[in-house]
Amino acid sequence: MMALSMDDKRSVPRHIAIIMDGNGRWAKNKGLPRTAGHKAGGETFRRIANYCRDIGVKYLTVYAFSTENWKRSEEEVGGIMLLLERYLTEALRDMEKNGVCFRFFGDLSRLRPKLRKLCEDAEARSSQYHDVQVNFCLNYGGRDEIIRAARAFAADVAAGKRSADSLTEADFDNYLDSAGVPDPELVIRPSGEMRTSNFLPWQSAYSEFVFMNVLWPDFMPEHLDEAIEEYHRRERRFGGA
Ligand code: IPE
Ligand code: IPE
Ligand code: MG
């Protein structure tokens, strides 16, 4: 059931970003291992990505694994990587049916070769689809992204392609993983935590944040509707009077 009216559908944010948090607590509440929470979180992601496509969201950016998440146990990290591999294998198989274009934000060089190859294949083979673009943040950290962009710019300066003082905000955008993607209007964090945990610090400078008290595996299309409604109640001023 879609709760949004036709009018709302036309005015959904073009770009929604989500910190998919709360998988571990969901599992703990049920007496299950943390990996069961990540599996359930994966199902939620499928549901929400389809819903975003259906209501006309053009870009969905999801935080799947942060540069800090390597601190977790080998078992948990391995479980998450395996789920990602399974998901991408399926996505490659069902590409035509889903119409999703995939991009990956983050430093993929630290991923195991099999997963990295799946990411590269998914990105290359889905570039022709335009129903919705899903940006997966994988081994992503906002500070790491900015450092990698600064290094790439410095390399262009060293190679004589750019002059150091020519850099503008719009140029710098093009050195980020999100090059070419408009900034998210709305950032949602379920799980009750009220922090951004290194997610899109550059891109979310003027985003509206909605923090919700639901764990990611329990997140339903209705929660997305609720976040969009909250977004519509906000007055965006961008520093103006
Ligand atoms: C988010 O859920 C998924 C990842 C960070 C990979 P968590 O695993 O952080 O769940 P909580 O916060 O412990 O409940
Ligand atoms: C942020 O959640 C990362 C992802 C959802 C992938 P965390 O659970 O890692 O963040 P903290 O530790 O609560 O800040
Ligand atoms: Mg968490």
PDB file of C-alpha atoms and ligand atoms in Angstrom:
ATOM      1  CA  MET A   1       0.000   0.000   0.000  1.00  0.00           C
ATOM      2  CA  MET A   2       1.362   3.375  -0.977  1.00  0.00           C
ATOM      3  CA  ALA A   3       0.420   6.099   1.423  1.00  0.00           C
ATOM      4  CA  LEU A   4       1.672   8.923  -0.742  1.00  0.00           C
ATOM      5  CA  SER A   5      -0.839  10.836  -2.867  1.00  0.00           C
ATOM      6  CA  MET A   6      -0.149  11.698  -6.506  1.00  0.00           C
ATOM      7  CA  ASP A   7       0.857  15.232  -5.493  1.00  0.00           C
ATOM      8  CA  ASP A   8       3.357  13.941  -2.962  1.00  0.00           C
ATOM      9  CA  LYS A   9       4.791  11.571  -5.523  1.00  0.00           C
ATOM     10  CA  ARG A  10       5.635  14.454  -7.779  1.00  0.00           C
ATOM     11  CA  SER A  11       7.404  16.260  -4.990  1.00  0.00           C
ATOM     12  CA  VAL A  12       9.445  13.441  -3.482  1.00  0.00           C
ATOM     13  CA  PRO A  13      13.055  14.449  -2.890  1.00  0.00           C
ATOM     14  CA  ARG A  14      15.237  13.724  -5.880  1.00  0.00           C
ATOM     15  CA  HIS A  15      17.971  12.253  -3.685  1.00  0.00           C
ATOM     16  CA  ILE A  16      17.456  10.431  -0.377  1.00  0.00           C
ATOM     17  CA  ALA A  17      20.385   9.103   1.670  1.00  0.00           C
ATOM     18  CA  ILE A  18      19.970   6.512   4.424  1.00  0.00           C
ATOM     19  CA  ILE A  19      22.258   5.323   7.227  1.00  0.00           C
ATOM     20  CA  MET A  20      21.053   1.716   7.461  1.00  0.00           C
ATOM     21  CA  ASP A  21      21.586   1.318  11.207  1.00  0.00           C
ATOM     22  CA  GLY A  22      20.217  -0.951  13.919  1.00  0.00           C
ATOM     23  CA  ASN A  23      20.748  -4.423  12.469  1.00  0.00           C
ATOM     24  CA  GLY A  24      22.765  -5.619  15.469  1.00  0.00           C
ATOM     25  CA  ARG A  25      20.222  -4.450  18.046  1.00  0.00           C
ATOM     26  CA  TRP A  26      17.376  -5.959  16.048  1.00  0.00           C
ATOM     27  CA  ALA A  27      19.141  -9.336  16.118  1.00  0.00           C
ATOM     28  CA  LYS A  28      20.022  -9.039  19.811  1.00  0.00           C
ATOM     29  CA  ASN A  29      16.386  -8.287  20.692  1.00  0.00           C
ATOM     30  CA  LYS A  30      15.428 -11.531  19.023  1.00  0.00           C
ATOM     31  CA  GLY A  31      18.275 -13.559  20.541  1.00  0.00           C
ATOM     32  CA  LEU A  32      19.852 -14.016  17.106  1.00  0.00           C
ATOM     33  CA  PRO A  33      23.461 -13.549  15.926  1.00  0.00           C
ATOM     34  CA  ARG A  34      24.342 -10.106  14.526  1.00  0.00           C
ATOM     35  CA  THR A  35      24.672 -11.540  11.019  1.00  0.00           C
ATOM     36  CA  ALA A  36      20.963 -12.440  11.113  1.00  0.00           C
ATOM     37  CA  GLY A  37      20.329  -8.725  11.646  1.00  0.00           C
ATOM     38  CA  HIS A  38      22.411  -7.857   8.607  1.00  0.00           C
ATOM     39  CA  LYS A  39      20.513 -10.413   6.534  1.00  0.00           C
ATOM     40  CA  ALA A  40      17.202  -8.874   7.610  1.00  0.00           C
ATOM     41  CA  GLY A  41      18.665  -5.426   6.905  1.00  0.00           C
ATOM     42  CA  GLY A  42      19.461  -6.584   3.382  1.00  0.00           C
ATOM     43  CA  GLU A  43      15.808  -7.506   2.871  1.00  0.00           C
ATOM     44  CA  THR A  44      14.791  -4.059   4.072  1.00  0.00           C
ATOM     45  CA  PHE A  45      17.188  -2.483   1.627  1.00  0.00           C
ATOM     46  CA  ARG A  46      15.568  -4.411  -1.270  1.00  0.00           C
ATOM     47  CA  ARG A  47      12.116  -3.322  -0.139  1.00  0.00           C
ATOM     48  CA  ILE A  48      13.077   0.327   0.256  1.00  0.00           C
ATOM     49  CA  ALA A  49      15.063   0.517  -2.993  1.00  0.00           C
ATOM     50  CA  ASN A  50      12.043  -0.815  -4.920  1.00  0.00           C
ATOM     51  CA  TYR A  51       9.756   1.578  -3.123  1.00  0.00           C
ATOM     52  CA  CYS A  52      12.034   4.529  -3.920  1.00  0.00           C
ATOM     53  CA  ARG A  53      11.975   3.548  -7.568  1.00  0.00           C
ATOM     54  CA  ASP A  54       8.166   3.257  -7.505  1.00  0.00           C
ATOM     55  CA  ILE A  55       7.598   6.690  -5.984  1.00  0.00           C
ATOM     56  CA  GLY A  56      10.062   8.401  -8.302  1.00  0.00           C
ATOM     57  CA  VAL A  57      13.166   8.978  -6.144  1.00  0.00           C
ATOM     58  CA  LYS A  58      16.034   9.370  -8.609  1.00  0.00           C
ATOM     59  CA  TYR A  59      19.004   8.745  -6.309  1.00  0.00           C
ATOM     60  CA  LEU A  60      19.148   6.548  -3.219  1.00  0.00           C
ATOM     61  CA  THR A  61      22.449   6.547  -1.331  1.00  0.00           C
ATOM     62  CA  VAL A  62      22.862   3.926   1.370  1.00  0.00           C
ATOM     63  CA  TYR A  63      25.541   3.522   4.004  1.00  0.00           C
ATOM     64  CA  ALA A  64      26.323  -0.193   3.941  1.00  0.00           C
ATOM     65  CA  PHE A  65      29.817  -0.420   5.490  1.00  0.00           C
ATOM     66  CA  SER A  66      31.968   2.350   6.905  1.00  0.00           C
ATOM     67  CA  THR A  67      35.740   2.749   7.045  1.00  0.00           C
ATOM     68  CA  GLU A  68      35.314   2.298  10.822  1.00  0.00           C
ATOM     69  CA  ASN A  69      33.278  -0.918  10.589  1.00  0.00           C
ATOM     70  CA  TRP A  70      36.477  -3.005  10.114  1.00  0.00           C
ATOM     71  CA  LYS A  71      36.807  -2.755  13.912  1.00  0.00           C
ATOM     72  CA  ARG A  72      34.100  -5.420  14.231  1.00  0.00           C
ATOM     73  CA  SER A  73      34.776  -9.147  14.630  1.00  0.00           C
ATOM     74  CA  GLU A  74      36.108 -11.074  11.674  1.00  0.00           C
ATOM     75  CA  GLU A  75      32.952 -13.166  11.766  1.00  0.00           C
ATOM     76  CA  GLU A  76      30.651 -10.159  11.490  1.00  0.00           C
ATOM     77  CA  VAL A  77      32.709  -8.414   8.779  1.00  0.00           C
ATOM     78  CA  GLY A  78      32.954 -11.672   6.786  1.00  0.00           C
ATOM     79  CA  GLY A  79      29.200 -12.177   7.115  1.00  0.00           C
ATOM     80  CA  ILE A  80      28.458  -8.679   5.820  1.00  0.00           C
ATOM     81  CA  MET A  81      30.835  -9.129   2.854  1.00  0.00           C
ATOM     82  CA  LEU A  82      29.205 -12.448   1.983  1.00  0.00           C
ATOM     83  CA  LEU A  83      25.735 -10.877   2.046  1.00  0.00           C
ATOM     84  CA  LEU A  84      26.948  -8.090  -0.230  1.00  0.00           C
ATOM     85  CA  GLU A  85      28.399 -10.624  -2.660  1.00  0.00           C
ATOM     86  CA  ARG A  86      25.121 -12.529  -2.719  1.00  0.00           C
ATOM     87  CA  TYR A  87      23.119  -9.381  -3.225  1.00  0.00           C
ATOM     88  CA  LEU A  88      25.266  -8.148  -6.103  1.00  0.00           C
ATOM     89  CA  THR A  89      25.292 -11.547  -7.808  1.00  0.00           C
ATOM     90  CA  GLU A  90      21.490 -11.464  -7.718  1.00  0.00           C
ATOM     91  CA  ALA A  91      21.398  -7.841  -8.844  1.00  0.00           C
ATOM     92  CA  LEU A  92      23.584  -8.679 -11.834  1.00  0.00           C
ATOM     93  CA  ARG A  93      21.230 -11.525 -12.726  1.00  0.00           C
ATOM     94  CA  ASP A  94      18.052  -9.416 -12.410  1.00  0.00           C
ATOM     95  CA  MET A  95      19.487  -6.215 -13.807  1.00  0.00           C
ATOM     96  CA  GLU A  96      17.055  -5.783 -16.684  1.00  0.00           C
ATOM     97  CA  LYS A  97      14.004  -6.463 -14.526  1.00  0.00           C
ATOM     98  CA  ASN A  98      15.016  -3.990 -11.793  1.00  0.00           C
ATOM     99  CA  GLY A  99      16.152  -1.060 -13.924  1.00  0.00           C
ATOM    100  CA  VAL A 100      18.576   0.071 -11.200  1.00  0.00           C
ATOM    101  CA  CYS A 101      21.819   1.894 -11.955  1.00  0.00           C
ATOM    102  CA  PHE A 102      24.539   1.133  -9.372  1.00  0.00           C
ATOM    103  CA  ARG A 103      27.370   3.327  -8.182  1.00  0.00           C
ATOM    104  CA  PHE A 104      29.797   2.655  -5.352  1.00  0.00           C
ATOM    105  CA  PHE A 105      31.137   5.314  -3.028  1.00  0.00           C
ATOM    106  CA  GLY A 106      34.136   4.419  -0.895  1.00  0.00           C
ATOM    107  CA  ASP A 107      37.579   2.917  -1.233  1.00  0.00           C
ATOM    108  CA  LEU A 108      36.923  -0.419  -2.932  1.00  0.00           C
ATOM    109  CA  SER A 109      40.630  -1.330  -2.949  1.00  0.00           C
ATOM    110  CA  ARG A 110      40.353  -2.807   0.549  1.00  0.00           C
ATOM    111  CA  LEU A 111      37.534  -5.209  -0.387  1.00  0.00           C
ATOM    112  CA  ARG A 112      38.272  -8.821  -1.237  1.00  0.00           C
ATOM    113  CA  PRO A 113      38.809  -9.290  -4.987  1.00  0.00           C
ATOM    114  CA  LYS A 114      35.566 -11.203  -5.575  1.00  0.00           C
ATOM    115  CA  LEU A 115      33.428  -8.454  -4.048  1.00  0.00           C
ATOM    116  CA  ARG A 116      35.383  -5.719  -5.783  1.00  0.00           C
ATOM    117  CA  LYS A 117      34.863  -7.408  -9.148  1.00  0.00           C
ATOM    118  CA  LEU A 118      31.117  -7.688  -8.478  1.00  0.00           C
ATOM    119  CA  CYS A 119      30.993  -3.966  -7.673  1.00  0.00           C
ATOM    120  CA  GLU A 120      32.876  -3.099 -10.852  1.00  0.00           C
ATOM    121  CA  ASP A 121      30.667  -5.362 -12.984  1.00  0.00           C
ATOM    122  CA  ALA A 122      27.475  -4.018 -11.411  1.00  0.00           C
ATOM    123  CA  GLU A 123      28.580  -0.436 -12.035  1.00  0.00           C
ATOM    124  CA  ALA A 124      29.629  -1.107 -15.632  1.00  0.00           C
ATOM    125  CA  ARG A 125      26.634  -3.228 -16.603  1.00  0.00           C
ATOM    126  CA  SER A 126      23.952  -1.095 -14.956  1.00  0.00           C
ATOM    127  CA  SER A 127      24.990   2.274 -16.351  1.00  0.00           C
ATOM    128  CA  GLN A 128      22.335   1.943 -19.066  1.00  0.00           C
ATOM    129  CA  TYR A 129      19.462   1.786 -16.520  1.00  0.00           C
ATOM    130  CA  HIS A 130      17.891   4.938 -15.216  1.00  0.00           C
ATOM    131  CA  ASP A 131      14.773   4.133 -13.168  1.00  0.00           C
ATOM    132  CA  VAL A 132      16.674   4.848  -9.966  1.00  0.00           C
ATOM    133  CA  GLN A 133      20.364   5.156  -9.142  1.00  0.00           C
ATOM    134  CA  VAL A 134      21.539   3.364  -6.014  1.00  0.00           C
ATOM    135  CA  ASN A 135      24.812   4.612  -4.571  1.00  0.00           C
ATOM    136  CA  PHE A 136      26.258   1.976  -2.258  1.00  0.00           C
ATOM    137  CA  CYS A 137      28.659   3.351   0.339  1.00  0.00           C
ATOM    138  CA  LEU A 138      31.084   0.515   0.901  1.00  0.00           C
ATOM    139  CA  ASN A 139      34.272   0.946   2.928  1.00  0.00           C
ATOM    140  CA  TYR A 140      33.072   4.539   2.847  1.00  0.00           C
ATOM    141  CA  GLY A 141      34.115   7.313   5.202  1.00  0.00           C
ATOM    142  CA  GLY A 142      33.384  10.947   4.465  1.00  0.00           C
ATOM    143  CA  ARG A 143      36.781  12.089   5.707  1.00  0.00           C
ATOM    144  CA  ASP A 144      38.509   9.379   3.704  1.00  0.00           C
ATOM    145  CA  GLU A 145      36.565  10.472   0.615  1.00  0.00           C
ATOM    146  CA  ILE A 146      37.687  14.084   1.095  1.00  0.00           C
ATOM    147  CA  ILE A 147      41.315  13.025   1.610  1.00  0.00           C
ATOM    148  CA  ARG A 148      41.248  10.883  -1.548  1.00  0.00           C
ATOM    149  CA  ALA A 149      39.738  13.807  -3.483  1.00  0.00           C
ATOM    150  CA  ALA A 150      42.396  16.197  -2.131  1.00  0.00           C
ATOM    151  CA  ARG A 151      45.121  13.763  -3.194  1.00  0.00           C
ATOM    152  CA  ALA A 152      43.634  13.442  -6.693  1.00  0.00           C
ATOM    153  CA  PHE A 153      43.524  17.221  -7.037  1.00  0.00           C
ATOM    154  CA  ALA A 154      47.116  17.517  -5.760  1.00  0.00           C
ATOM    155  CA  ALA A 155      48.175  14.916  -8.340  1.00  0.00           C
ATOM    156  CA  ASP A 156      46.550  17.007 -11.094  1.00  0.00           C
ATOM    157  CA  VAL A 157      48.401  20.070  -9.819  1.00  0.00           C
ATOM    158  CA  ALA A 158      51.711  18.153  -9.750  1.00  0.00           C
ATOM    159  CA  ALA A 159      51.058  16.946 -13.312  1.00  0.00           C
ATOM    160  CA  GLY A 160      50.535  20.542 -14.412  1.00  0.00           C
ATOM    161  CA  LYS A 161      46.858  19.936 -15.340  1.00  0.00           C
ATOM    162  CA  ARG A 162      45.534  22.365 -12.712  1.00  0.00           C
ATOM    163  CA  SER A 163      46.773  25.348 -10.783  1.00  0.00           C
ATOM    164  CA  ALA A 164      46.485  25.142  -7.004  1.00  0.00           C
ATOM    165  CA  ASP A 165      44.389  28.282  -6.611  1.00  0.00           C
ATOM    166  CA  SER A 166      41.899  27.381  -9.357  1.00  0.00           C
ATOM    167  CA  LEU A 167      39.908  25.013  -7.134  1.00  0.00           C
ATOM    168  CA  THR A 168      36.242  25.921  -6.552  1.00  0.00           C
ATOM    169  CA  GLU A 169      33.570  24.079  -4.555  1.00  0.00           C
ATOM    170  CA  ALA A 170      31.943  22.872  -7.771  1.00  0.00           C
ATOM    171  CA  ASP A 171      35.303  21.552  -9.042  1.00  0.00           C
ATOM    172  CA  PHE A 172      36.019  19.782  -5.803  1.00  0.00           C
ATOM    173  CA  ASP A 173      32.665  17.981  -6.155  1.00  0.00           C
ATOM    174  CA  ASN A 174      34.070  16.330  -9.250  1.00  0.00           C
ATOM    175  CA  TYR A 175      36.954  14.782  -7.319  1.00  0.00           C
ATOM    176  CA  LEU A 176      34.578  13.119  -4.832  1.00  0.00           C
ATOM    177  CA  ASP A 177      33.120   9.620  -5.159  1.00  0.00           C
ATOM    178  CA  SER A 178      29.756  11.313  -5.680  1.00  0.00           C
ATOM    179  CA  ALA A 179      30.898  13.265  -8.761  1.00  0.00           C
ATOM    180  CA  GLY A 180      27.897  14.111 -10.920  1.00  0.00           C
ATOM    181  CA  VAL A 181      25.325  13.194  -8.251  1.00  0.00           C
ATOM    182  CA  PRO A 182      23.252  16.059  -6.809  1.00  0.00           C
ATOM    183  CA  ASP A 183      23.484  16.525  -3.027  1.00  0.00           C
ATOM    184  CA  PRO A 184      20.841  14.653  -0.984  1.00  0.00           C
ATOM    185  CA  GLU A 185      17.897  16.784   0.064  1.00  0.00           C
ATOM    186  CA  LEU A 186      17.052  14.323   2.839  1.00  0.00           C
ATOM    187  CA  VAL A 187      19.254  12.128   5.058  1.00  0.00           C
ATOM    188  CA  ILE A 188      17.489   9.531   7.195  1.00  0.00           C
ATOM    189  CA  ARG A 189      19.004   7.688  10.146  1.00  0.00           C
ATOM    190  CA  PRO A 190      16.903   4.986  11.773  1.00  0.00           C
ATOM    191  CA  SER A 191      17.940   3.203  15.014  1.00  0.00           C
ATOM    192  CA  GLY A 192      17.590   6.194  17.333  1.00  0.00           C
ATOM    193  CA  GLU A 193      21.225   7.356  17.097  1.00  0.00           C
ATOM    194  CA  MET A 194      21.523  11.090  16.451  1.00  0.00           C
ATOM    195  CA  ARG A 195      24.851  11.341  14.707  1.00  0.00           C
ATOM    196  CA  THR A 196      26.093  11.079  11.160  1.00  0.00           C
ATOM    197  CA  SER A 197      29.021   8.667  11.745  1.00  0.00           C
ATOM    198  CA  ASN A 198      31.186  10.013   8.886  1.00  0.00           C
ATOM    199  CA  PHE A 199      28.400   9.802   6.257  1.00  0.00           C
ATOM    200  CA  LEU A 200      28.496  12.316   3.380  1.00  0.00           C
ATOM    201  CA  PRO A 201      29.874  15.290   5.375  1.00  0.00           C
ATOM    202  CA  TRP A 202      30.552  17.359   2.231  1.00  0.00           C
ATOM    203  CA  GLN A 203      27.347  16.480   0.378  1.00  0.00           C
ATOM    204  CA  SER A 204      24.978  16.841   3.343  1.00  0.00           C
ATOM    205  CA  ALA A 205      26.087  20.360   4.302  1.00  0.00           C
ATOM    206  CA  TYR A 206      22.532  21.606   3.602  1.00  0.00           C
ATOM    207  CA  SER A 207      20.537  18.386   3.788  1.00  0.00           C
ATOM    208  CA  GLU A 208      17.541  17.941   6.061  1.00  0.00           C
ATOM    209  CA  PHE A 209      18.166  15.213   8.654  1.00  0.00           C
ATOM    210  CA  VAL A 210      15.418  12.948   9.944  1.00  0.00           C
ATOM    211  CA  PHE A 211      16.334  10.660  12.848  1.00  0.00           C
ATOM    212  CA  MET A 212      13.873   7.851  13.516  1.00  0.00           C
ATOM    213  CA  ASN A 213      13.296   5.454  16.369  1.00  0.00           C
ATOM    214  CA  VAL A 214      12.996   2.290  14.332  1.00  0.00           C
ATOM    215  CA  LEU A 215      15.673  -0.336  13.734  1.00  0.00           C
ATOM    216  CA  TRP A 216      16.633  -0.734  10.071  1.00  0.00           C
ATOM    217  CA  PRO A 217      15.290  -4.319   9.660  1.00  0.00           C
ATOM    218  CA  ASP A 218      11.875  -3.005  10.826  1.00  0.00           C
ATOM    219  CA  PHE A 219      11.956   0.001   8.472  1.00  0.00           C
ATOM    220  CA  MET A 220       8.915  -0.087   6.158  1.00  0.00           C
ATOM    221  CA  PRO A 221       7.838   2.046   3.193  1.00  0.00           C
ATOM    222  CA  GLU A 222       5.517   3.826   5.664  1.00  0.00           C
ATOM    223  CA  HIS A 223       8.583   5.032   7.582  1.00  0.00           C
ATOM    224  CA  LEU A 224       9.997   6.478   4.389  1.00  0.00           C
ATOM    225  CA  ASP A 225       6.671   8.237   3.746  1.00  0.00           C
ATOM    226  CA  GLU A 226       6.834   9.619   7.286  1.00  0.00           C
ATOM    227  CA  ALA A 227      10.383  10.930   6.736  1.00  0.00           C
ATOM    228  CA  ILE A 228       9.340  12.551   3.454  1.00  0.00           C
ATOM    229  CA  GLU A 229       6.361  14.181   5.168  1.00  0.00           C
ATOM    230  CA  GLU A 230       8.687  15.518   7.870  1.00  0.00           C
ATOM    231  CA  TYR A 231      11.004  16.812   5.134  1.00  0.00           C
ATOM    232  CA  HIS A 232       8.082  18.708   3.586  1.00  0.00           C
ATOM    233  CA  ARG A 233       7.377  20.376   6.929  1.00  0.00           C
ATOM    234  CA  ARG A 234      10.912  21.803   7.063  1.00  0.00           C
ATOM    235  CA  GLU A 235      11.705  25.266   5.806  1.00  0.00           C
ATOM    236  CA  ARG A 236      14.933  25.141   3.824  1.00  0.00           C
ATOM    237  CA  ARG A 237      16.691  28.495   3.925  1.00  0.00           C
ATOM    238  CA  PHE A 238      20.243  27.848   2.708  1.00  0.00           C
ATOM    239  CA  GLY A 239      21.485  30.769   4.755  1.00  0.00           C
ATOM    240  CA  GLY A 240      18.957  33.201   3.297  1.00  0.00           C
ATOM    241  CA  ALA A 241      16.616  35.365   5.396  1.00  0.00           C
TER     242      ALA A 241
HETATM  243  C1  IPE B   1      24.190  -1.206  10.674  1.00  0.00           C
HETATM  244  O1  IPE B   1      23.727  -1.907  11.768  1.00  0.00           O
HETATM  245  C2  IPE B   1      24.956  -2.067   9.694  1.00  0.00           C
HETATM  246  C3  IPE B   1      26.407  -1.799   9.675  1.00  0.00           C
HETATM  247  C4  IPE B   1      27.026  -0.873  10.351  1.00  0.00           C
HETATM  248  C5  IPE B   1      27.202  -2.645   8.791  1.00  0.00           C
HETATM  249  P1  IPE B   1      24.628  -2.133  13.055  1.00  0.00           P
HETATM  250  O2  IPE B   1      25.343  -3.423  12.898  1.00  0.00           O
HETATM  251  O3  IPE B   1      25.486  -0.957  13.334  1.00  0.00           O
HETATM  252  O4  IPE B   1      23.511  -2.287  14.163  1.00  0.00           O
HETATM  253  P2  IPE B   1      23.592  -1.746  15.658  1.00  0.00           P
HETATM  254  O5  IPE B   1      23.845  -0.280  15.585  1.00  0.00           O
HETATM  255  O6  IPE B   1      24.703  -2.482  16.334  1.00  0.00           O
HETATM  256  O7  IPE B   1      22.251  -2.074  16.210  1.00  0.00           O
HETATM  257  C1  IPE B   2      27.121   3.741  10.524  1.00  0.00           C
HETATM  258  O1  IPE B   2      26.631   2.965  11.556  1.00  0.00           O
HETATM  259  C2  IPE B   2      27.608   2.881   9.409  1.00  0.00           C
HETATM  260  C3  IPE B   2      26.588   2.116   8.675  1.00  0.00           C
HETATM  261  C4  IPE B   2      25.318   2.104   8.926  1.00  0.00           C
HETATM  262  C5  IPE B   2      27.085   1.319   7.604  1.00  0.00           C
HETATM  263  P1  IPE B   2      27.536   2.525  12.798  1.00  0.00           P
HETATM  264  O2  IPE B   2      26.693   1.630  13.624  1.00  0.00           O
HETATM  265  O3  IPE B   2      28.832   2.001  12.324  1.00  0.00           O
HETATM  266  O4  IPE B   2      27.796   3.918  13.531  1.00  0.00           O
HETATM  267  P2  IPE B   2      28.110   4.229  15.054  1.00  0.00           P
HETATM  268  O5  IPE B   2      29.220   3.314  15.471  1.00  0.00           O
HETATM  269  O6  IPE B   2      26.861   3.971  15.816  1.00  0.00           O
HETATM  270  O7  IPE B   2      28.484   5.675  15.074  1.00  0.00           O
HETATM  271 MG    MG B   3      25.159   0.731  14.416  1.00  0.00          MG
END
